[in-house]
Short mmCIF file of C-alpha atoms and ligand atoms in Angstrom, two decimals:
data_model
loop_
_atom_site.label_atom_id
_atom_site.label_comp_id
_atom_site.label_asym_id
_atom_site.label_seq_id
_atom_site.Cartn_x
_atom_site.Cartn_y
_atom_site.Cartn_z
CA MET A 12 -26.74 15.81 -1.05
CA SER A 13 -23.17 17.60 -1.32
CA THR A 14 -20.97 17.57 -4.80
CA LYS A 15 -18.86 14.79 -3.03
CA ASP A 16 -21.76 12.14 -2.60
CA LEU A 17 -23.47 12.90 -5.30
CA TRP A 18 -19.69 12.36 -7.04
CA LEU A 19 -19.81 9.19 -5.03
CA SER A 20 -23.07 7.67 -6.05
CA VAL A 21 -22.10 8.62 -9.94
CA LEU A 22 -19.42 6.54 -9.05
CA LYS A 23 -20.54 3.63 -7.62
CA ARG A 24 -23.27 3.16 -10.56
CA LEU A 25 -20.23 3.12 -13.13
CA MET A 26 -18.37 0.80 -11.04
CA PRO A 27 -20.29 -2.44 -12.11
CA THR A 28 -19.86 -0.93 -16.03
CA ILE A 29 -16.45 -0.62 -16.27
CA GLN A 30 -13.59 -3.02 -15.91
CA LYS A 31 -11.81 -2.76 -12.40
CA ALA A 32 -8.57 -1.70 -13.17
CA GLN A 33 -9.78 0.37 -16.12
CA PHE A 34 -11.83 2.04 -13.81
CA ILE A 35 -9.16 2.02 -10.96
CA THR A 36 -6.99 3.75 -13.50
CA TRP A 37 -8.97 6.43 -14.93
CA PHE A 38 -11.10 7.76 -12.29
CA GLN A 39 -9.03 7.73 -9.16
CA SER A 40 -8.75 10.94 -8.19
CA THR A 41 -11.80 12.58 -10.12
CA VAL A 42 -13.47 15.20 -8.26
CA LEU A 43 -16.98 16.42 -9.53
CA VAL A 44 -16.22 20.28 -9.23
CA GLU A 45 -19.68 21.75 -9.44
CA ILE A 46 -22.84 21.56 -11.43
CA LYS A 47 -23.56 24.82 -13.08
CA GLU A 48 -26.84 26.80 -13.57
CA ASP A 49 -26.88 25.78 -17.09
CA GLY A 50 -26.57 21.95 -16.02
CA THR A 51 -23.62 21.53 -17.38
CA ALA A 52 -21.44 19.21 -14.68
CA ILE A 53 -17.78 20.26 -14.29
CA VAL A 54 -15.57 16.62 -13.43
CA GLY A 55 -12.17 17.89 -12.11
CA VAL A 56 -9.49 14.78 -13.60
CA PRO A 57 -5.70 14.79 -12.45
CA THR A 58 -4.62 13.96 -15.90
CA VAL A 59 -4.85 15.36 -19.69
CA PHE A 60 -4.96 11.25 -20.38
CA ALA A 61 -7.50 10.45 -17.81
CA MET A 62 -9.40 13.58 -19.33
CA ASN A 63 -9.09 12.26 -22.99
CA TRP A 64 -9.55 8.80 -22.29
CA ILE A 65 -12.86 9.52 -20.34
CA SER A 66 -14.21 11.61 -22.46
CA SER A 67 -13.78 9.31 -25.47
CA LYS A 68 -14.83 6.40 -23.98
CA TYR A 69 -17.23 6.57 -20.90
CA GLN A 70 -18.94 10.00 -21.75
CA VAL A 71 -22.40 8.37 -22.31
CA LYS A 72 -22.42 6.19 -19.37
CA LEU A 73 -21.07 9.32 -16.67
CA LEU A 74 -23.52 11.70 -18.45
CA GLN A 75 -26.41 8.73 -17.57
CA ALA A 76 -25.12 7.80 -14.31
CA LEU A 77 -24.67 12.12 -13.30
CA LYS A 78 -28.30 12.28 -14.62
CA GLU A 79 -29.46 9.39 -12.46
CA VAL A 80 -28.44 10.94 -9.48
CA ASP A 81 -29.03 15.07 -10.31
CA ALA A 82 -32.07 15.85 -12.91
CA THR A 83 -31.02 19.13 -13.32
CA VAL A 84 -27.75 17.89 -15.49
CA LYS A 85 -27.40 18.41 -19.39
CA ASN A 86 -23.76 17.30 -20.09
CA VAL A 87 -20.59 16.98 -18.82
CA GLU A 88 -17.20 18.89 -19.05
CA TYR A 89 -13.46 18.77 -17.66
CA GLU A 90 -11.12 19.92 -15.85
CA VAL A 91 -7.85 19.13 -15.48
CA LEU A 92 -6.83 19.88 -11.88
CA GLY A 93 -3.21 18.29 -11.73
CA LYS A 94 -2.31 16.12 -8.62
CA LEU A 95 -5.53 16.47 -6.78
CA ALA A 96 -3.90 15.16 -3.49
CA ASP A 97 -1.91 18.31 -3.35
CA LYS A 98 -4.75 20.43 -3.29
CA GLU A 99 -5.80 19.81 0.04
CA SER A 100 -9.22 21.79 -0.66
CA VAL A 101 -10.35 19.71 -3.18
CA GLU A 102 -9.87 15.38 -2.38
CA GLY A 103 -10.24 13.29 -5.37
CA ALA A 104 -12.58 10.00 -5.04
CA ASP A 105 -10.30 7.69 -3.83
CA VAL A 106 -12.43 4.62 -6.44
CA LYS A 107 -9.80 1.58 -4.56
CA GLU A 108 -11.52 2.73 -1.71
CA LEU A 109 -14.97 2.21 -3.05
CA PHE A 110 -13.56 -1.60 -4.43
CA LYS A 111 -12.85 -2.17 -0.29
CA GLU A 112 -16.03 -0.86 1.13
CA THR A 113 -17.79 -3.30 -1.43
CA ASP A 114 -16.19 -5.73 -1.43
CA ASP A 115 -15.69 -5.81 2.50
CA LYS A 116 -18.66 -3.73 3.81
CA LYS A 117 -16.65 -3.59 7.30
CA ILE A 118 -14.42 -0.16 5.96
CA ARG A 119 -16.72 2.03 7.06
CA LYS A 120 -14.21 5.07 6.46
CA VAL A 121 -13.32 6.22 2.84
CA ARG A 122 -9.51 7.44 2.85
CA ASN A 123 -7.43 9.80 0.58
CA VAL A 124 -5.01 8.16 -1.62
CA ASN A 125 -1.75 9.83 -0.39
CA GLU A 126 -3.39 10.21 2.96
CA VAL A 127 -2.84 7.65 5.89
CA THR A 128 -4.33 8.64 9.03
CA VAL A 129 -2.94 5.85 11.64
CA SER A 130 -4.75 6.36 15.18
CA LYS A 131 -2.43 5.27 18.10
CA GLY A 132 -3.79 2.43 19.82
CA SER A 133 -5.72 3.51 23.54
CA ARG A 134 -4.10 6.72 23.75
CA GLY A 135 -5.90 8.00 20.74
CA GLU A 136 -3.07 10.48 19.13
CA ARG A 137 -2.55 10.77 15.96
CA VAL A 138 -0.34 11.23 13.09
CA VAL A 139 -0.93 11.88 10.27
CA SER A 140 1.30 11.00 7.08
CA LYS A 141 0.91 12.33 4.00
CA MET A 142 1.80 10.52 1.05
CA LEU A 143 2.15 7.10 1.61
CA ASN A 144 0.84 5.43 -1.80
CA GLU A 145 -0.71 2.26 -1.22
CA ARG A 146 -0.16 1.22 -4.55
CA TYR A 147 3.67 0.56 -2.83
CA THR A 148 3.66 -2.43 -1.25
CA LEU A 149 6.25 -5.23 -0.83
CA ASP A 150 4.06 -7.68 -3.26
CA THR A 151 4.08 -5.17 -6.20
CA PHE A 152 7.67 -4.86 -6.20
CA VAL A 153 9.17 -7.09 -8.75
CA VAL A 154 12.12 -9.16 -7.19
CA GLY A 155 15.08 -10.37 -9.50
CA LYS A 156 18.54 -10.57 -8.44
CA ASP A 157 19.88 -7.50 -8.36
CA ASN A 158 17.18 -6.30 -5.93
CA ARG A 159 16.67 -9.03 -4.26
CA LEU A 160 17.95 -7.83 -0.92
CA PRO A 161 16.43 -4.21 -0.14
CA HIS A 162 13.30 -6.15 -0.80
CA ALA A 163 14.42 -8.85 1.86
CA VAL A 164 15.81 -6.57 4.36
CA CYS A 165 12.27 -3.87 3.96
CA SER A 166 10.48 -7.24 4.26
CA ALA A 167 12.23 -8.32 7.61
CA VAL A 168 12.17 -4.65 9.09
CA SER A 169 8.54 -4.75 8.06
CA GLU A 170 7.61 -7.74 10.22
CA ASN A 171 10.03 -6.66 13.19
CA PRO A 172 10.55 -2.93 13.28
CA GLY A 173 13.60 -1.96 15.58
CA GLY A 174 15.19 -4.61 15.22
CA ILE A 175 18.34 -5.54 13.97
CA TYR A 176 18.24 -4.09 10.55
CA ASN A 177 18.29 -0.26 12.47
CA PRO A 178 19.27 2.36 10.65
CA LEU A 179 18.55 0.67 7.47
CA TYR A 180 19.86 2.49 4.54
CA ILE A 181 18.93 2.02 1.08
CA TYR A 182 20.72 4.22 -1.87
CA GLY A 183 20.51 4.02 -5.37
CA ASP A 184 20.30 6.08 -8.20
CA VAL A 185 17.27 7.95 -9.64
CA GLY A 186 13.95 5.83 -10.35
CA LEU A 187 14.95 2.54 -8.83
CA GLY A 188 12.83 1.65 -6.65
CA LYS A 189 14.00 3.13 -3.61
CA THR A 190 10.84 5.46 -2.61
CA HIS A 191 8.31 2.32 -4.07
CA LEU A 192 10.13 0.12 -0.85
CA LEU A 193 10.80 2.36 1.48
CA GLN A 194 6.68 3.21 1.28
CA ALA A 195 6.12 -0.46 1.00
CA VAL A 196 7.82 -0.85 4.53
CA GLY A 197 5.50 2.18 6.01
CA ASN A 198 2.13 -0.18 4.49
CA GLU A 199 3.03 -3.52 5.74
CA VAL A 200 4.13 -2.05 9.02
CA LEU A 201 0.51 -0.49 9.19
CA ARG A 202 -1.01 -4.08 7.79
CA ASN A 203 0.97 -5.98 9.98
CA PHE A 204 0.87 -3.35 13.39
CA PRO A 205 -2.42 -0.99 12.85
CA ASP A 206 -1.45 0.49 16.34
CA LYS A 207 2.14 1.75 15.28
CA VAL A 208 2.43 5.41 13.74
CA VAL A 209 4.42 5.53 10.87
CA LYS A 210 5.67 8.85 9.77
CA TYR A 211 7.01 8.85 5.79
CA ILE A 212 8.98 12.24 4.86
CA THR A 213 11.28 13.55 2.55
CA ALA A 214 14.15 15.19 3.24
CA GLU A 215 13.21 18.45 0.88
CA LYS A 216 9.99 18.53 3.28
CA PHE A 217 11.25 17.95 6.52
CA VAL A 218 13.33 21.33 5.61
CA SER A 219 10.81 23.31 4.60
CA GLU A 220 8.88 22.28 7.54
CA VAL A 221 11.61 23.10 10.16
CA VAL A 222 12.22 26.43 7.90
CA GLU A 223 8.47 27.60 8.67
CA ALA A 224 8.45 26.41 12.38
CA ILE A 225 11.08 28.57 13.09
CA GLY A 226 9.72 31.36 11.01
CA ARG A 227 6.29 30.57 13.00
CA ARG A 228 8.41 29.96 15.98
CA ASN A 229 6.71 27.22 17.14
CA MET A 230 9.34 24.21 16.86
CA HIS A 231 7.69 23.29 19.77
CA LYS A 232 4.73 21.44 18.10
CA PHE A 233 7.17 20.13 14.82
CA LYS A 234 9.06 18.45 17.34
CA GLU A 235 5.69 17.12 18.91
CA GLN A 236 4.54 15.52 15.32
CA TYR A 237 7.94 12.75 15.85
CA ARG A 238 7.31 12.13 19.65
CA ASN A 239 5.32 9.10 18.81
CA VAL A 240 6.54 8.10 15.59
CA ASP A 241 7.44 4.10 15.78
CA VAL A 242 8.90 4.01 12.27
CA PHE A 243 10.44 6.91 10.79
CA LEU A 244 10.91 6.86 6.73
CA LEU A 245 12.79 9.43 4.89
CA ASP A 246 13.39 9.74 1.55
CA ASP A 247 16.50 11.07 -0.22
CA VAL A 248 18.45 12.88 2.49
CA GLN A 249 21.17 13.57 0.49
CA PHE A 250 18.67 16.88 0.32
CA PHE A 251 20.31 17.79 3.43
CA ALA A 252 23.82 18.99 2.51
CA ARG A 253 24.50 22.34 3.71
CA LYS A 254 20.77 22.82 5.45
CA ASP A 255 22.47 23.57 8.50
CA SER A 256 19.16 24.46 10.85
CA SER A 257 16.96 21.55 9.70
CA GLN A 258 19.99 19.32 9.31
CA GLN A 259 20.39 19.80 13.03
CA GLU A 260 16.87 19.14 13.68
CA PHE A 261 16.79 16.25 11.76
CA PHE A 262 20.06 14.81 13.36
CA HIS A 263 17.85 15.34 17.06
CA THR A 264 15.12 13.72 15.85
CA PHE A 265 17.15 10.71 14.09
CA ASN A 266 19.06 10.54 17.94
CA GLU A 267 16.16 10.68 19.92
CA LEU A 268 14.26 7.81 18.20
CA TYR A 269 17.37 5.83 18.03
CA ASP A 270 17.71 5.80 21.45
CA ALA A 271 14.19 5.21 21.65
CA ASN A 272 14.51 1.73 19.85
CA LYS A 273 12.49 3.05 16.97
CA GLN A 274 12.75 1.78 13.21
CA ILE A 275 14.50 4.31 11.16
CA VAL A 276 14.97 4.18 7.42
CA ILE A 277 16.28 6.32 5.42
CA THR A 278 16.95 6.41 1.22
CA SER A 279 19.74 8.32 -0.88
CA ASP A 280 21.00 8.40 -4.17
CA ARG A 281 24.48 7.49 -2.34
CA PRO A 282 26.38 6.22 0.07
CA PRO A 283 26.32 7.38 3.53
CA THR A 284 30.52 8.60 2.94
CA GLU A 285 29.38 10.73 0.04
CA LEU A 286 27.17 12.72 1.81
CA GLN A 287 28.90 16.37 1.50
CA GLY A 288 27.90 18.30 4.24
CA LEU A 289 26.29 15.82 6.41
CA ASP A 290 27.08 16.00 9.85
CA GLU A 291 29.76 13.18 10.29
CA ARG A 292 28.27 11.84 13.11
CA LEU A 293 24.95 11.66 11.37
CA LYS A 294 26.90 9.35 8.38
CA SER A 295 29.02 7.12 10.93
CA ARG A 296 25.57 6.67 12.34
CA PHE A 297 23.72 5.36 9.14
CA ALA A 298 27.16 3.98 8.88
CA MET A 299 26.45 1.74 11.29
CA GLY A 300 23.18 0.28 10.50
CA MET A 301 22.29 -1.97 7.22
CA VAL A 302 23.27 -0.40 4.45
CA VAL A 303 22.14 -2.12 1.06
CA GLU A 304 22.39 -0.62 -2.26
CA MET A 305 19.63 -0.69 -4.94
CA LEU A 306 20.81 -1.55 -9.04
CA PHE A 307 19.06 -1.13 -12.11
CA PRO A 308 17.36 -4.87 -12.61
CA ASP A 309 18.63 -7.10 -14.92
CA PHE A 310 16.72 -7.72 -18.45
CA GLU A 311 14.57 -10.75 -17.11
CA THR A 312 13.96 -8.47 -14.01
CA ARG A 313 12.65 -5.44 -16.51
CA LEU A 314 10.98 -7.70 -18.69
CA ALA A 315 9.42 -9.18 -15.19
CA ILE A 316 8.70 -5.67 -14.31
CA LEU A 317 6.67 -4.95 -17.68
CA GLN A 318 4.58 -7.33 -17.70
CA ASP A 319 3.57 -7.00 -14.29
CA LYS A 320 2.55 -2.96 -15.32
CA CYS A 321 0.76 -4.39 -18.02
CA LYS A 322 -1.69 -6.72 -15.87
CA ASP A 323 -2.16 -3.04 -13.81
CA PHE A 324 -2.70 -1.52 -17.26
CA GLU A 325 -4.87 -4.20 -18.29
CA ALA A 326 -2.92 -3.72 -21.53
CA ILE A 327 -2.41 -6.84 -23.79
CA ILE A 328 1.16 -6.15 -25.49
CA ASP A 329 3.24 -8.26 -28.00
CA PRO A 330 5.88 -10.00 -25.96
CA GLU A 331 8.59 -9.33 -28.84
CA VAL A 332 7.84 -5.83 -28.16
CA LEU A 333 8.33 -5.89 -24.33
CA SER A 334 11.40 -7.12 -24.56
CA PHE A 335 12.33 -4.35 -26.61
CA VAL A 336 11.37 -2.19 -24.48
CA ALA A 337 13.10 -3.88 -21.84
CA SER A 338 16.73 -4.31 -23.87
CA ASN A 339 16.58 -0.26 -24.66
CA VAL A 340 15.91 1.39 -21.40
CA HIS A 341 19.09 1.80 -19.47
CA ASN A 342 18.39 3.80 -16.91
CA SER A 343 15.51 3.76 -14.53
CA VAL A 344 12.90 1.12 -13.63
CA ARG A 345 10.74 4.62 -13.58
CA GLU A 346 11.81 5.19 -17.03
CA LEU A 347 10.25 1.82 -18.33
CA GLU A 348 7.23 2.52 -16.56
CA GLY A 349 7.15 5.72 -18.21
CA VAL A 350 7.84 4.32 -21.77
CA LEU A 351 4.91 1.55 -20.90
CA ARG A 352 2.75 4.26 -19.68
CA GLN A 353 2.92 6.45 -22.58
CA ALA A 354 2.79 3.41 -25.25
CA VAL A 355 -0.84 1.92 -23.56
CA ALA A 356 -2.27 5.71 -23.31
CA GLU A 357 -1.26 6.23 -27.07
CA SER A 358 -2.69 2.87 -28.11
CA GLN A 359 -5.46 3.37 -26.65
CA LEU A 360 -6.27 6.68 -27.55
CA SER A 361 -5.63 5.52 -31.58
CA ASP A 362 -7.19 2.99 -31.15
CA SER A 363 -4.12 0.81 -31.63
CA VAL A 364 -1.59 -1.51 -30.16
CA PRO A 365 1.91 -0.67 -29.55
CA THR A 366 4.71 -1.95 -32.19
CA ILE A 367 8.72 -2.17 -31.96
CA ARG A 368 7.90 0.81 -33.93
CA SER A 369 5.49 3.10 -31.70
CA VAL A 370 8.07 2.14 -28.65
CA ALA A 371 10.94 3.28 -30.64
CA GLU A 372 9.87 6.48 -30.92
CA ILE A 373 8.95 7.07 -27.11
CA ILE A 374 11.92 5.43 -26.34
CA LYS A 375 13.91 8.26 -28.73
CA ARG A 376 11.63 11.01 -27.54
CA LEU A 377 12.63 10.27 -24.17
CA ASN A 378 16.28 10.25 -24.26
CA LYS A 379 15.88 13.44 -27.02
CA ALA A 380 13.76 15.44 -24.47
CA GLN A 381 16.90 14.34 -22.14
CA GLU A 382 19.42 15.61 -23.97
CA ILE A 383 17.70 18.86 -25.16
CA ILE A 384 17.82 20.26 -21.22
CA GLY A 385 21.43 19.15 -21.22
CA TYR A 386 21.91 16.68 -18.32
CA ASP A 387 19.50 13.64 -16.87
CA ILE A 388 16.23 15.12 -16.11
CA GLU A 389 15.71 12.31 -13.53
CA ALA A 390 19.04 12.66 -12.05
CA LYS A 391 17.85 15.99 -11.34
CA ARG A 392 14.36 15.43 -10.49
CA THR A 393 14.46 16.39 -7.11
CA GLU A 394 16.23 19.45 -7.67
CA MET A 395 14.72 20.75 -10.69
CA ILE A 396 11.15 21.09 -9.97
CA VAL A 397 10.68 24.65 -11.38
CA LYS A 398 9.10 27.53 -9.53
CA GLN A 399 9.28 29.92 -11.45
CA ALA A 400 7.67 31.43 -14.96
CA THR A 401 11.05 32.13 -16.29
CA ASP A 402 11.84 28.51 -15.78
CA VAL A 403 9.13 27.35 -17.65
CA MET A 404 10.06 29.96 -20.13
CA ALA A 405 13.45 28.24 -20.65
CA ILE A 406 12.51 24.81 -20.58
CA VAL A 407 9.63 25.51 -23.69
CA ALA A 408 12.26 27.49 -25.31
CA LYS A 409 14.32 24.95 -25.73
CA TYR A 410 11.97 22.38 -26.73
CA TYR A 411 10.92 24.07 -29.58
CA GLY A 412 14.46 25.23 -30.66
CA LEU A 413 12.97 28.75 -29.88
CA SER A 414 14.53 31.37 -27.83
CA VAL A 415 12.42 33.17 -24.60
CA ASP A 416 12.63 36.47 -26.44
CA ASP A 417 10.54 34.63 -29.37
CA LEU A 418 8.64 33.55 -26.68
CA ILE A 419 7.68 37.20 -25.52
CA GLY A 420 7.68 38.71 -28.96
CA GLN A 421 5.09 39.16 -31.05
CA VAL A 422 5.88 36.77 -34.25
CA ARG A 423 2.35 35.40 -35.43
CA LYS A 424 3.43 32.53 -36.72
CA LYS A 425 2.42 28.76 -36.00
CA GLU A 426 5.55 27.79 -35.03
CA VAL A 427 6.22 30.51 -32.49
CA MET A 428 2.27 30.99 -31.32
CA GLN A 429 1.52 27.42 -30.42
CA PRO A 430 5.04 27.18 -27.93
CA ARG A 431 3.99 30.41 -26.69
CA GLN A 432 0.35 29.46 -25.98
CA ILE A 433 1.75 26.00 -24.15
CA CYS A 434 3.77 28.25 -21.94
CA MET A 435 0.89 30.45 -21.03
CA TYR A 436 -1.43 26.72 -20.45
CA LEU A 437 1.83 25.22 -18.29
CA ILE A 438 2.29 28.36 -16.26
CA LYS A 439 -1.38 28.88 -15.63
CA GLN A 440 -1.52 24.78 -14.79
CA GLU A 441 1.64 24.53 -12.87
CA LEU A 442 2.44 27.51 -11.00
CA ASN A 443 -1.17 28.66 -10.89
CA GLU A 444 0.02 32.20 -11.76
CA SER A 445 -3.15 34.60 -12.34
CA TYR A 446 -3.60 35.69 -16.00
CA GLU A 447 -2.80 38.93 -15.18
CA LYS A 448 0.41 38.40 -14.07
CA ILE A 449 1.00 35.67 -17.21
CA GLY A 450 0.35 38.42 -19.63
CA SER A 451 2.92 41.17 -17.86
CA THR A 452 5.94 38.17 -18.12
CA PHE A 453 4.80 37.54 -21.35
CA GLY A 454 5.73 41.23 -22.48
CA GLY A 455 2.62 43.10 -21.36
CA ARG A 456 0.06 40.76 -23.06
CA ASN A 457 -3.60 41.03 -22.26
CA HIS A 458 -4.84 38.59 -19.81
CA THR A 459 -7.79 37.90 -22.24
CA THR A 460 -4.90 36.61 -24.05
CA VAL A 461 -3.61 34.69 -21.41
CA MET A 462 -7.17 33.32 -20.85
CA HIS A 463 -7.35 32.31 -24.58
CA ALA A 464 -4.21 30.67 -24.65
CA CYS A 465 -5.33 28.58 -22.10
CA SER A 466 -8.29 27.75 -23.17
CA LYS A 467 -7.26 26.78 -26.62
CA THR A 468 -4.30 24.48 -25.51
CA ALA A 469 -6.89 22.49 -23.22
CA GLU A 470 -9.21 21.90 -26.35
CA ASP A 471 -6.35 21.20 -28.44
CA LEU A 472 -5.17 18.69 -25.76
CA LYS A 473 -8.39 16.98 -26.34
CA LYS A 474 -7.41 15.64 -29.95
CA ASN A 475 -4.00 16.32 -30.82
CA LEU A 476 -1.86 13.31 -29.46
CA ARG A 477 1.21 14.63 -30.66
CA LEU A 478 0.68 18.08 -28.73
CA VAL A 479 -0.32 15.31 -25.66
CA ARG A 480 2.96 14.48 -25.84
CA ASP A 481 4.94 17.18 -26.21
CA VAL A 482 3.29 18.92 -23.04
CA ASN A 483 4.39 15.78 -21.09
CA ALA A 484 7.59 16.02 -21.91
CA LEU A 485 7.69 19.21 -21.29
CA LYS A 486 6.34 18.35 -17.66
CA ARG A 487 8.95 15.65 -17.14
CA GLU A 488 11.39 18.16 -18.23
CA MET A 489 9.82 20.92 -15.42
CA GLY A 490 10.64 18.09 -12.96
CA LEU A 491 6.41 17.27 -12.83
P1 ADP B 524 13.25 5.84 -6.46
O1 ADP B 524 12.30 6.43 -5.79
O2 ADP B 524 14.36 4.84 -6.63
O3 ADP B 524 13.58 7.11 -7.42
P2 ADP B 524 10.71 4.81 -7.29
O4 ADP B 524 10.48 3.87 -6.37
O5 ADP B 524 10.10 5.98 -7.18
O6 ADP B 524 12.36 5.57 -7.66
O7 ADP B 524 9.98 4.16 -8.37
C1 ADP B 524 10.26 4.59 -9.59
C2 ADP B 524 9.14 3.63 -10.21
O8 ADP B 524 9.66 2.10 -10.45
C3 ADP B 524 7.81 3.75 -9.56
O9 ADP B 524 6.69 3.53 -9.74
C4 ADP B 524 8.11 1.92 -8.87
O10 ADP B 524 6.97 1.49 -8.58
C5 ADP B 524 8.47 1.37 -9.96
N1 ADP B 524 9.49 0.17 -9.69
C6 ADP B 524 11.16 0.35 -9.54
N2 ADP B 524 11.37 -0.73 -8.94
C7 ADP B 524 10.45 -1.48 -9.15
C8 ADP B 524 10.34 -3.19 -8.85
N3 ADP B 524 11.53 -3.55 -8.76
N4 ADP B 524 9.06 -3.58 -9.22
C9 ADP B 524 7.54 -3.04 -9.03
N5 ADP B 524 8.02 -1.27 -9.55
C10 ADP B 524 9.04 -0.90 -9.65
MG1 MG B 525 12.44 8.29 -4.40
#
């Protein structure tokens, strides 16, 4: 049996013993990496939280289930693999599909969460639209007075793609639910019209695909991808500003699809008129379609969103605590969700319930993290994703009030040692640089020192809640 099948059998055994929502939360995108000679099963999990949670709550059950499917297994260890779906070589288990399988025996194919393969009717052509997240639907979007219009328009588009709302242009600040609605259109269209081909892509990805295609001289193949698209969903179009050749390519794609009456939905952080660097003709085409703005939801809607998310997390939280969060988060729904997620995770780790005090602490921390970096991280999110070790070093140094030289230097005080080790860990985890390379970035240290730093930090993350929070705050600052 392949490790993948083995893992699926393990999950199927665990499923009936754990509440559905919990099971989905913690086992989504997990993977069995290997079973070593010595009987150690290495389980890959997407986040440190998942690792902490699984190892503290489900260790015994998990080991039991593993032993049942492979008698050689003696113990379990975990590895945090980051966003599994991004790494094409490792395919994390899609546990929601497992439920569907048991709920509905007719479903034969197990799909990856972030990858929707759509068959195009009788012609049998396929378009793979990555990153269409099934969680984002119109039903899971909480409607209040400030976001009723975008929701209604998206619903109309899903029922009648290529109809009167074309192109549809949705704009608003970061974290207000644009991507959610955009992907919801994709999911709803596929549900309503299984034959239609949906393509979701971020402008950033579009740019990199164009650049890559030009480099490989196969623009032809690139264009081919769009030929049969019925619904084209482009996220964060502001990214196109001043990206010339790719903007041209987008212009062509847009026109071809538009002329063929295909539905186009675009999101952006600003209205069409304010897209600097974008072709005037494109701007006026956007403006001629349906343009809707998304606003930060009012208090009642924010509260309703929090209540909804509590159900997702299967968490019961004092209504006063929820009201406190709803009235004290002022930037985005993403932040609202982030505070709640953090509060739930912390309370689960420490076996306590979230209180006004504990959530206030989390909100304060998030705000502080934003101040430290000097600007609103959320607003810069797309541009901010770090690419280099030196960026990570700058962020870590700033966060701990140190200098980059302190991190590189030889001081062995705990206040410097720990940030240094965390920094190495983050570079390894997020940029996947070699231990040697990290060592040389840190003033020519030996690779074993780096390995030690990484494994020590990973160990500490299992027990040290504060560290978990710091690492999460740092990752946010890194745009992750
Ligand atoms: P944007 O693309 O505008 O930056 P996202 O679509 O990524 O924002 O939304 C951020 C998070 O907030 C997502 O997890 C999304 O599901 C959630 N969210 C935003 N608005 C709502 C809403 N009205 N109801 C439920 N969840 C929401
Ligand atoms: Mg978005």
